[in-house]
Short mmCIF file of C-alpha atoms in Angstrom, two decimals:
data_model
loop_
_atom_site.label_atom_id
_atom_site.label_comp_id
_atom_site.label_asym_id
_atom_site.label_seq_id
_atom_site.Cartn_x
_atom_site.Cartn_y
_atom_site.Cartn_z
CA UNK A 17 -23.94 10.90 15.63
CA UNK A 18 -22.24 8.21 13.74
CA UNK A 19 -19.21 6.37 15.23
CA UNK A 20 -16.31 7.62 13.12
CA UNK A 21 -17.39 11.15 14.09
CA UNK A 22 -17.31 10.42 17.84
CA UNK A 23 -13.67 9.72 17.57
CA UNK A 24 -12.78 12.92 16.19
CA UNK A 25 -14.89 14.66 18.85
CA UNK A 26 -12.96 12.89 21.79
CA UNK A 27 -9.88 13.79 19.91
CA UNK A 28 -10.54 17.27 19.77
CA UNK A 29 -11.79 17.53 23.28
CA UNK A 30 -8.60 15.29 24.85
CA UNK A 31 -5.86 17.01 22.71
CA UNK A 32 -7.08 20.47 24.50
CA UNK A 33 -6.50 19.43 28.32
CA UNK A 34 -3.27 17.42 26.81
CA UNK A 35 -2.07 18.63 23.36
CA UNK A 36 1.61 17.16 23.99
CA UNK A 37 -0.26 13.58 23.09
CA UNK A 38 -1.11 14.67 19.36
CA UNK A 39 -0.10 11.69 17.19
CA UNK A 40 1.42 12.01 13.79
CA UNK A 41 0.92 10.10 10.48
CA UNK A 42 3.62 10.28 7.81
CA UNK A 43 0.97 9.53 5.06
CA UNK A 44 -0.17 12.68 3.52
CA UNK A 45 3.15 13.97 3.94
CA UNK A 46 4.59 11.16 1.75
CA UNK A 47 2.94 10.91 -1.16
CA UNK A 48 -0.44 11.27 -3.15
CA UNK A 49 -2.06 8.59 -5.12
CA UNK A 50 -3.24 9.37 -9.04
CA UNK A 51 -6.21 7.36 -9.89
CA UNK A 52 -8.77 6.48 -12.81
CA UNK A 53 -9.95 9.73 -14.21
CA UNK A 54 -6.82 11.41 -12.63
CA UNK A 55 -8.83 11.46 -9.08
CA UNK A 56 -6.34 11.91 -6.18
CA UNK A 57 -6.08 11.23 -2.84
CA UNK A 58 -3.70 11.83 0.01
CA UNK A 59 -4.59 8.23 1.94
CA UNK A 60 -7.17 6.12 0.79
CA UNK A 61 -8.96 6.08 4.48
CA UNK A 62 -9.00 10.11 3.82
CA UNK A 63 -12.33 10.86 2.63
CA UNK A 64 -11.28 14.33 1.70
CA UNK A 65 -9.42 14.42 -2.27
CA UNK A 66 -6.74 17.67 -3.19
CA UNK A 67 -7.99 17.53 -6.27
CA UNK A 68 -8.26 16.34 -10.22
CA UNK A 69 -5.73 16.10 -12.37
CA UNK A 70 -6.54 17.80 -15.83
CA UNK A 71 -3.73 18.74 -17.34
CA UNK A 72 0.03 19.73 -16.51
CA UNK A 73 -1.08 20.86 -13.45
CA UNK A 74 0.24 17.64 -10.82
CA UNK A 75 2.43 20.36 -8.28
CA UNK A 76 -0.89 22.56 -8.20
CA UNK A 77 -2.66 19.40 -6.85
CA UNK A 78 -0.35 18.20 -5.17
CA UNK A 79 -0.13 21.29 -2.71
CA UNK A 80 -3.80 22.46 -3.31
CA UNK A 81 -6.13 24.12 -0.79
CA UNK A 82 -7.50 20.60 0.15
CA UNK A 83 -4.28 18.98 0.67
CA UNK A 84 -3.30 21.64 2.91
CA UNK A 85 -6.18 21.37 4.61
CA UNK A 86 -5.56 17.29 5.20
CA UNK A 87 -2.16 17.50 6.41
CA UNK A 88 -3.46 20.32 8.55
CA UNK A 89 -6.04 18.30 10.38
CA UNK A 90 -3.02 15.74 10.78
CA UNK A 91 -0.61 18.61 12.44
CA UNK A 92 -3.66 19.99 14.50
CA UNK A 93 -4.10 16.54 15.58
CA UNK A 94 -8.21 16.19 15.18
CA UNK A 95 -7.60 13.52 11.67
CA UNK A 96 -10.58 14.98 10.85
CA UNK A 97 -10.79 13.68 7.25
CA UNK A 98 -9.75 10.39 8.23
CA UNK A 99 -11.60 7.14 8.83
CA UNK A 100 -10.59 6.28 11.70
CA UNK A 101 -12.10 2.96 12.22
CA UNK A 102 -10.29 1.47 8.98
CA UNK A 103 -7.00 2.85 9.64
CA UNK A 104 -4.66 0.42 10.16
CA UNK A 105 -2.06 2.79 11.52
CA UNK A 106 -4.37 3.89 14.04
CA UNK A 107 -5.90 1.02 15.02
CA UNK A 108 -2.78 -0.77 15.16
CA UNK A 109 -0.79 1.83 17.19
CA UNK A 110 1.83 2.46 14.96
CA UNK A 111 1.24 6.38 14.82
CA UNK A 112 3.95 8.31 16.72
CA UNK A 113 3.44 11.09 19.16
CA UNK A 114 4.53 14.61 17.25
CA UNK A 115 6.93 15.58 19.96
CA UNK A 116 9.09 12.25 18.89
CA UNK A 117 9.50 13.37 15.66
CA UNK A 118 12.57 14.89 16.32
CA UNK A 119 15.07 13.51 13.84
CA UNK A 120 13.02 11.89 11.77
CA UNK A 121 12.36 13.29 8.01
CA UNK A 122 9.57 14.67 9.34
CA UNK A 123 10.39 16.72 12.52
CA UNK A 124 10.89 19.74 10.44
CA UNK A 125 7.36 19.37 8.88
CA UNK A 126 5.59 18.93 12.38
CA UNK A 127 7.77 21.64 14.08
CA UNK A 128 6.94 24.59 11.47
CA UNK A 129 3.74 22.95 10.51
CA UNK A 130 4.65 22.44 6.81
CA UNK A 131 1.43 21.60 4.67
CA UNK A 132 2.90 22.64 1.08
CA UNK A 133 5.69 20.33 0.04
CA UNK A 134 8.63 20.57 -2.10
CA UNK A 135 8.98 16.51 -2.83
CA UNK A 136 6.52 15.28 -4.76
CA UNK A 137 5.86 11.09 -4.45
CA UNK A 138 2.94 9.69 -6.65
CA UNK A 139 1.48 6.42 -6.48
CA UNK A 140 0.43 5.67 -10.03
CA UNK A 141 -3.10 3.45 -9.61
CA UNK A 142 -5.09 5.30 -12.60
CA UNK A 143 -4.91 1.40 -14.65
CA UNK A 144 -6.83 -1.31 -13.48
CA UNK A 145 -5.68 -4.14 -15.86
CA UNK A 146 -4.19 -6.94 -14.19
CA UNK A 147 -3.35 -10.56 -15.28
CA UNK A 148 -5.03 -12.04 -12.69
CA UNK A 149 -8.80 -12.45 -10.48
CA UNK A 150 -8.40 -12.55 -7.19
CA UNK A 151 -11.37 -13.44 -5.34
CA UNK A 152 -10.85 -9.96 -3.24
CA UNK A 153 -10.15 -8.03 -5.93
CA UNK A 154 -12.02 -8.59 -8.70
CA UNK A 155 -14.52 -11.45 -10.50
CA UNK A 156 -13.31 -10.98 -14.20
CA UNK A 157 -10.38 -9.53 -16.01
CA UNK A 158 -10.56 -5.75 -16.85
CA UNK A 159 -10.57 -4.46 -20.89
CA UNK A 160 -10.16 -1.26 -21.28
CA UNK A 161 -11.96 0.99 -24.11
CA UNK A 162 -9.70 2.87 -26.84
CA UNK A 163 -11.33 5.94 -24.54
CA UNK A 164 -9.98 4.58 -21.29
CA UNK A 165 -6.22 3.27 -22.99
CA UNK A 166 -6.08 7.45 -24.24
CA UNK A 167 -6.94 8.54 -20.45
CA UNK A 168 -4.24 6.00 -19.52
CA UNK A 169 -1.48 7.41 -22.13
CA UNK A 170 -2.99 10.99 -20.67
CA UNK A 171 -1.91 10.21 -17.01
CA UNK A 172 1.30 8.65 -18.16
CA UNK A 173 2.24 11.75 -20.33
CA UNK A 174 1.42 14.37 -17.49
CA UNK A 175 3.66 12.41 -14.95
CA UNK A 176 6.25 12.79 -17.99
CA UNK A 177 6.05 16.07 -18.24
CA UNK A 178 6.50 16.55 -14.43
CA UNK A 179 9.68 14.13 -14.19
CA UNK A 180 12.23 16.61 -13.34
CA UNK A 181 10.05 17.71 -10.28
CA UNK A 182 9.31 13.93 -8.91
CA UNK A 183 11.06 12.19 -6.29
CA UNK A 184 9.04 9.48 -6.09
CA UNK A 185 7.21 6.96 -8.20
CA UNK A 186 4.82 4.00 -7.29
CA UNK A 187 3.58 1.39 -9.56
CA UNK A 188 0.57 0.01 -9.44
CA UNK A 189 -1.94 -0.19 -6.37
CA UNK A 190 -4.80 -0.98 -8.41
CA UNK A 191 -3.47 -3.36 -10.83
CA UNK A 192 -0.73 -5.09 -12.34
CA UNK A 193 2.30 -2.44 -13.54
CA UNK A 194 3.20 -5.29 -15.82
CA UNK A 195 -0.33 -6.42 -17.81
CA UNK A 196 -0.55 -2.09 -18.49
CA UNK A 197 1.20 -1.92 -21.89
CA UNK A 198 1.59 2.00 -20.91
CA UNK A 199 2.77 1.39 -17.30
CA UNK A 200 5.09 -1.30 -19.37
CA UNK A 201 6.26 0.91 -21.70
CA UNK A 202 6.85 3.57 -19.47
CA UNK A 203 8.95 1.11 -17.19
CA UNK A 204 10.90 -0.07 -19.67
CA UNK A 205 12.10 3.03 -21.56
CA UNK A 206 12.50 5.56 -19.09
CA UNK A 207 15.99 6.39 -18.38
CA UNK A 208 16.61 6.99 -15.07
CA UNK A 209 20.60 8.39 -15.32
CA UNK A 210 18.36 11.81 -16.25
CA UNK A 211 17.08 11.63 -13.04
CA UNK A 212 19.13 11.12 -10.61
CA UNK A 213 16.98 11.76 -7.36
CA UNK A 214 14.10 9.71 -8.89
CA UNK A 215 13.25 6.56 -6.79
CA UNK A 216 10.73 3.86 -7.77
CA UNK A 217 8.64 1.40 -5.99
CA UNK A 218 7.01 -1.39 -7.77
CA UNK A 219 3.60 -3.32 -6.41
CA UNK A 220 2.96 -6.57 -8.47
CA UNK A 221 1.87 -10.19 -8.10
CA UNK A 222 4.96 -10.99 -8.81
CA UNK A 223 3.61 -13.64 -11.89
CA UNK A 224 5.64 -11.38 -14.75
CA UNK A 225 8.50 -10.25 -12.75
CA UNK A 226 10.98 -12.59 -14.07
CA UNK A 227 14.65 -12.09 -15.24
CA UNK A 228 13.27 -10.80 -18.73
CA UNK A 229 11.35 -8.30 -17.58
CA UNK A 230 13.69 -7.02 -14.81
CA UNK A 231 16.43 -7.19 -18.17
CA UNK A 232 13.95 -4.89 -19.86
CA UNK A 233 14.28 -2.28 -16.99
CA UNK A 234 18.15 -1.80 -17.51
CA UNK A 235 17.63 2.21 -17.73
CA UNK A 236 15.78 2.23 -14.56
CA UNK A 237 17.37 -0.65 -12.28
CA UNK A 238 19.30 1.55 -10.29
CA UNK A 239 16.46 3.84 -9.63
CA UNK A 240 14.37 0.94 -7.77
CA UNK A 241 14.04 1.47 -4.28
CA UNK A 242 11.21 -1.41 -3.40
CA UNK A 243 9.78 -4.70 -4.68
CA UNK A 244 6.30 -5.41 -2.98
CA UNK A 245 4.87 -8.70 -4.04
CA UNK A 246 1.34 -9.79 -2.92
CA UNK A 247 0.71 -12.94 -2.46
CA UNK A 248 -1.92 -13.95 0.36
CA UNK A 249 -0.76 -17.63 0.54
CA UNK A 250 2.02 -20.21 1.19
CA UNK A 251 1.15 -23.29 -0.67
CA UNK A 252 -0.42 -24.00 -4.34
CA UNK A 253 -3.46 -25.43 -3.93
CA UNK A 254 -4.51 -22.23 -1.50
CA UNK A 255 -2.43 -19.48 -4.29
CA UNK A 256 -4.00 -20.74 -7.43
CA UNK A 257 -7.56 -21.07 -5.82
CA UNK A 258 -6.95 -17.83 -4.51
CA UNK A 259 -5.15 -15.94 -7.17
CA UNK A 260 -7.38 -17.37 -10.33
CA UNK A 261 -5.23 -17.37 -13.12
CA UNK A 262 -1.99 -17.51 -11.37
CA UNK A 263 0.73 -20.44 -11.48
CA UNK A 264 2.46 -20.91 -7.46
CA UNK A 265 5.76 -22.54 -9.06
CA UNK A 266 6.07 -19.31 -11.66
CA UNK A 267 5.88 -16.94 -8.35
CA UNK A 268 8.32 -19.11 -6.55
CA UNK A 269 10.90 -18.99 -9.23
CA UNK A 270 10.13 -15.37 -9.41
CA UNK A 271 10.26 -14.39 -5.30
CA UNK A 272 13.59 -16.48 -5.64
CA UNK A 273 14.87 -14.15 -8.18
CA UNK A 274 13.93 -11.06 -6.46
CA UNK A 275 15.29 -12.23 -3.27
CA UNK A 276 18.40 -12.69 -5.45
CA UNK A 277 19.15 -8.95 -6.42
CA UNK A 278 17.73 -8.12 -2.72
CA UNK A 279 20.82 -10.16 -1.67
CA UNK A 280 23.34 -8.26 -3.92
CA UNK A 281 21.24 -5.21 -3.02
CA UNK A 282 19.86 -4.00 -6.85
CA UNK A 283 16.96 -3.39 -4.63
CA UNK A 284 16.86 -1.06 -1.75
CA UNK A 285 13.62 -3.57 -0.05
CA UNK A 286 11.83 -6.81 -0.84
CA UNK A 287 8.01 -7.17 0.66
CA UNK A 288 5.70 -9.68 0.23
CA UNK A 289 1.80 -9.08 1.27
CA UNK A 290 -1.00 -11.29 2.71
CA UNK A 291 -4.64 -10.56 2.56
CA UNK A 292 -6.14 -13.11 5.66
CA UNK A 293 -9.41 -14.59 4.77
CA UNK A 294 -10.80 -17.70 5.74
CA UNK A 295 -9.30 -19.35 3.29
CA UNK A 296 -5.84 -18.82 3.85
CA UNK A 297 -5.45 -17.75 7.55
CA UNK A 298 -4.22 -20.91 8.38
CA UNK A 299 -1.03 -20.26 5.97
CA UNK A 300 -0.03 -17.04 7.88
CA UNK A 301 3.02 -18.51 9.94
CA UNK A 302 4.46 -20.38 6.99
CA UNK A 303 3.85 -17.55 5.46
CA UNK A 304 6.43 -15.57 7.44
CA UNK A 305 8.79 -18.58 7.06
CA UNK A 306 8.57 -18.34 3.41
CA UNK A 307 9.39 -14.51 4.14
CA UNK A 308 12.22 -15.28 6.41
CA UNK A 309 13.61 -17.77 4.17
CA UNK A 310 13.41 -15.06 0.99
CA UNK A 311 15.39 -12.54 3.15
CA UNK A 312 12.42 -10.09 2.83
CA UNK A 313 12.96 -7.12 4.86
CA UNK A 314 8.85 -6.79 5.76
CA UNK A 315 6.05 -9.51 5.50
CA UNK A 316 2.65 -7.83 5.94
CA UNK A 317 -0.45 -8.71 6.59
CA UNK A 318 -3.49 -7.06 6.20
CA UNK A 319 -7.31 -8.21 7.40
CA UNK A 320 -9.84 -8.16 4.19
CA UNK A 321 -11.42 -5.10 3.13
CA UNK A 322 -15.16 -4.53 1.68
CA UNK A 323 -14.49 -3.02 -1.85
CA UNK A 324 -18.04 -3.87 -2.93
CA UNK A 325 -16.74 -6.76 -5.58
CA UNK A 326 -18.29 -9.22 -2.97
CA UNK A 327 -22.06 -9.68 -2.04
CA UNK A 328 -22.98 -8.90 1.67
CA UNK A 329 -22.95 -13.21 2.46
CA UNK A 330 -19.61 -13.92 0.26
CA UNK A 331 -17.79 -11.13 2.52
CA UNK A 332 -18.86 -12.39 5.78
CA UNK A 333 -17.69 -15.89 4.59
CA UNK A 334 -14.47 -14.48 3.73
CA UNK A 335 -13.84 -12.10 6.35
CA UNK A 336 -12.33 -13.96 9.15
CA UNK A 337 -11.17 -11.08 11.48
CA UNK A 338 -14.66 -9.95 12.04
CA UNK A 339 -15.87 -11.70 15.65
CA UNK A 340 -18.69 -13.01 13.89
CA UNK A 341 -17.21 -15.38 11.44
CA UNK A 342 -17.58 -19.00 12.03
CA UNK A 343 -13.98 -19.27 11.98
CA UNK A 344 -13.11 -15.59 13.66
CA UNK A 345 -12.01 -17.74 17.28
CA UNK A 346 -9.27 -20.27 15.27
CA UNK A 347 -8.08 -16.89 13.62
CA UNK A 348 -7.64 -15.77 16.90
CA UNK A 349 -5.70 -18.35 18.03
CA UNK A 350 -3.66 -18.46 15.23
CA UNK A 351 -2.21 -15.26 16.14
CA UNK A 352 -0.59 -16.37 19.32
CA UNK A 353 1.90 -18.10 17.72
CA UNK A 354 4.77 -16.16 18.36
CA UNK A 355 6.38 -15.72 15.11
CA UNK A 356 4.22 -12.93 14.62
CA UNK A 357 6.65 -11.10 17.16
CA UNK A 358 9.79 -11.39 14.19
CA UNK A 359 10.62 -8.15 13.38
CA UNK A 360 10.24 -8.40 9.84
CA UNK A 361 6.64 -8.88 10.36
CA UNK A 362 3.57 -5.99 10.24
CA UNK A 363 0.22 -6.87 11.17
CA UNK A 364 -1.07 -3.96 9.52
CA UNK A 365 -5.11 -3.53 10.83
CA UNK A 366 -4.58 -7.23 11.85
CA UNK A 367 -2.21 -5.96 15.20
CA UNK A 368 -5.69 -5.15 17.06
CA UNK A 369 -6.48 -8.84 17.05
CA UNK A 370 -3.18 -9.73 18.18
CA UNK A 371 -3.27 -10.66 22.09
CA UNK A 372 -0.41 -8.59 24.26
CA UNK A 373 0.68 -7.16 20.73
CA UNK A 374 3.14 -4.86 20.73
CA UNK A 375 3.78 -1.06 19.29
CA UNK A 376 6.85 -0.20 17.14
CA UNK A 377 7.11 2.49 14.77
CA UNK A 378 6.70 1.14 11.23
CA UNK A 379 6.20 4.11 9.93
CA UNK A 380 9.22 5.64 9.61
CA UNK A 381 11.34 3.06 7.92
#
């Protein structure tokens, strides 16, 4: 029986002798992600997809048998679908109990076991272009064939079409919203007065967010609710070795810009995100410092991930957090320092490595 599955076995077995310690997670009741090919998923350490978008038929997905069935095994408690092991809401602690959702936005959903939703939230990751190569990410910049630009324009057309019925948008986890002329285009004309409920949240590197581009938003400024920049360093010889093709004293004018209209609040939140490797670990406290010093309202960090752009030797090199890294012990130790505990900051899957760390619930701000 393989690990993951053993989980889900005690799970099931302890929730019967004490079913008032069922833990909730938010995530498949917040939003589901749109990918290449119009592939879906609920959470991307849910093995289990609600379905394929083909045509003008997002709300059918959206509340399909299969997504029922995931938010399901999250009311029932079992997270059957999930990968446990990669979570970094479960492994970190951050899940809440159910019977503490009272008075959050979703007590209602966990008291009359809601799994077809009236909000729908996409995250828009279906284009892969992106101005730079991060050594995580990726080892070459994506083109895209006239084939793949028309499945692009396809997405972007069907999320169009189902504007009036969207609460929530979120640009780009598997790019650069920015270096996507359609996720550009779409950005920049879309009128958000004709939407009034609509709220958007923007994921970039931060290198073509400047006062031009944010100009070119005018119809939609009001309608941003986040900025999340990702970043995964603090100085410039560690940024531009890191983030190949990127210039450190562009970002900084940039972060200082977007810490600007955080400041007069044209932007509900301002994040900035750290991917620790061995490379950069060393940068994570002035790292927060740079955070603190922005006014960002959450400084993340998150351990590296396996996405199979890396061969078996260059990940272990790179992958610090894992005990058997050559540096995993100074990693360790770097985590001690206590301005970890700031507020601001989330350790993301990084929190089990943290000595005497401490739970809070992240995951209902």
């Amino acid at each position: 029986m393989k690990k993951a599955s053993i989980k889900h076995v005690f799970l099931k077995y302890a929730l019967g002798k004490m079913p008032e310690r069922k833990l909730f997670c938010p995530i498949p009741f917040k939003q589901m992600e749109i990918m290449s090919g119009g592939d879906t998923n609920l959470c991307c350490y849910i093995h289990k997809s609600p379905g394929r978008i083909s045509s003008d038929n997002i709300e059918n997905v959206y509340n399909s048998l299969s997504a029922q069935q995931i938010r399901e095994s999250i009311l029932d408690g079992t997270f059957k679908y999930c990968n446990l092991d990669a979570c970094p809401h479960f492994s970190g602690g951050d899940l809440s109990l159910q019977k503490d959702c009272t008075g959050s936005r979703y007590g209602n959903i966990v008291t009359e076991r809601l799994t077809a939703l009236d909000d729908m939230n996409l995250w828009l990751s279906f284009d892969r272009r992106c101005n730079l190569r991060c050594i995580s990410c990726r080892k070459d910049y994506v083109k895209y064939s006239e084939e793949e630009n028309a499945e692009v324009e396809r997405l972007i057309n069907v999320v169009k079409n189902n504007l009036s019925r969207i609460k929530g948008l979120g640009f780009c986890g598997n790019g650069e919203p920015f270096a996507s002329p359609a996720m550009r285009e779409f950005l920049f004309s879309l009128d958000s007065s004709l939407y009034p409920d609509l709220k958007i949240t923007l994921l970039t590197n931060g290198q073509l967010f400047n006062t031009r581009t944010w100009e070119s938003m005018r119809k939609i400024q009001r309608a941003v609710k986040s900025v999340q920049v990702s970043i995964d360093a603090a100085t410039k010889e560690t940024y531009e070795g890191l983030r190949r093709g990127g210039s450190f004293d562009a970002l900084m004018r940039n972060l200082s810009f977007i810490s600007d209209l955080r400041r007069q609040n044209l932007i509900g939140e301002f994040m900035i995100s750290f991917v620790a490797n061995s490379r950069n670990f060393m940068e994570m406290d002035d790292f927060v410092r740079l955070g603190l010093n922005l006014g960002c309202d959450t400084v993340y960090f998150s351990a590296m991930m396996d996405w199979d752009i890396l061969t078996a030797e260059e990940y272990k090199e790179l992958a610090v957090h894992l005990p058997e890294n050559e540096l995993h012990e100074k990693f360790m130790e770097k985590l001690k320092d206590k301005i970890f505990d700031n507020p601001v900051v989330m350790l993301g899957n990084i929190k089990r490595f943290k000595p005497n760390r401490f739970l809070r619930n992240s995951m209902f701000s």
